[in-house]
Coordinates of C-alpha atoms in Angstrom, one line a residue:
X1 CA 19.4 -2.9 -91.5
X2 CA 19.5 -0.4 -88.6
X3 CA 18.5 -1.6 -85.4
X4 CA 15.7 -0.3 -83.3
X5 CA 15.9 0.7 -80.2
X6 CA 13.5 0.8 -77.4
X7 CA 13.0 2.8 -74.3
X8 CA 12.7 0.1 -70.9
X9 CA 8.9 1.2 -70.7
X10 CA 8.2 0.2 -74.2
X11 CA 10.2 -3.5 -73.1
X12 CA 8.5 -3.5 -69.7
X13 CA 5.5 -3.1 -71.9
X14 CA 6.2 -5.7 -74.6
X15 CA 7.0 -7.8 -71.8
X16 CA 3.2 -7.5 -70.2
X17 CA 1.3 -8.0 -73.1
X18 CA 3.0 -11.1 -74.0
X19 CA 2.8 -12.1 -70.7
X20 CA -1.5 -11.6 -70.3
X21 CA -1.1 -13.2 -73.8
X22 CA 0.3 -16.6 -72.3
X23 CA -1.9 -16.2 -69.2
X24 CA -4.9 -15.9 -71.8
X25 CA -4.0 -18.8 -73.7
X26 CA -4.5 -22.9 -73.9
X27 CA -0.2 -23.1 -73.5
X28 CA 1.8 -24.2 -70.3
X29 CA 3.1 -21.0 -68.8
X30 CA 7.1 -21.5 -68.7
X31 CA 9.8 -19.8 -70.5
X32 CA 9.4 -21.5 -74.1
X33 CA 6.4 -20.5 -74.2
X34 CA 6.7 -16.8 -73.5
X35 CA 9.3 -16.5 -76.7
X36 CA 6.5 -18.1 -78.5
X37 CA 4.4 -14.9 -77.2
X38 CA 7.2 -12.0 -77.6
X39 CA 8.8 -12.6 -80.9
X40 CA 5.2 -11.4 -83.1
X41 CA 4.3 -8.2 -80.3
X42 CA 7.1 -6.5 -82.6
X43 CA 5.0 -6.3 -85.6
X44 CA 1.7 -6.5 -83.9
X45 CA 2.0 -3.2 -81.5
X46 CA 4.0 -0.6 -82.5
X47 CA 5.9 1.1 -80.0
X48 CA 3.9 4.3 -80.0
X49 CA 1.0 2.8 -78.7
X50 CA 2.6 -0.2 -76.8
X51 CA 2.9 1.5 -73.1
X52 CA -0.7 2.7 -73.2
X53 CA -2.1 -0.8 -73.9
X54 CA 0.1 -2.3 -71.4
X55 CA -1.3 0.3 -68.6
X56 CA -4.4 -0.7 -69.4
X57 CA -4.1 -4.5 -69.5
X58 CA -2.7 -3.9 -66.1
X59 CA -5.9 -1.9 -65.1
X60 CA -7.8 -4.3 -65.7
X61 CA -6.1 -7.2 -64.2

C-alpha cells in the first residue's frame, strides 16, 4: 500500500476539525481523547476539501 502524503495545511487542518470536534462533544478534552477524534477525519474529509472547512470552522469560532 502507498502511503499518502499530506501538505502541513491539510494536517494543520485535520488537526482543527478534530479539535472543534472534541470541543463539541460530551468527552474530557485531553490527549486520548483527541486520537479518538483524528483517526476517522481520514476517511470522513478528504483532503481536497479539508483546508476550506477548517477556515471556516475557524470563522466561525
Amino acid at each position: 500500500m502507498e502511503k499518502e502524503l499530506y501538505t502541513w495545511e491539510q494536517v494543520r487542518a485535520y488537526s482543527i476539525i478534530a479539535l472543534h470536534n472534541l470541543l463539541h462533544s460530551a468527552n474530557q478534552v485531553n490527549l486520548k481523547n483527541i486520537k479518538m477524534f483524528m483517526d476517522p477525519l481520514q476517511t470522513l474529509y478528504g483532503k481536497d476539501g479539508v483546508v476550506e472547512y477548517a477556515e471556516l470552522l475557524l470563522k466561525k469560532s
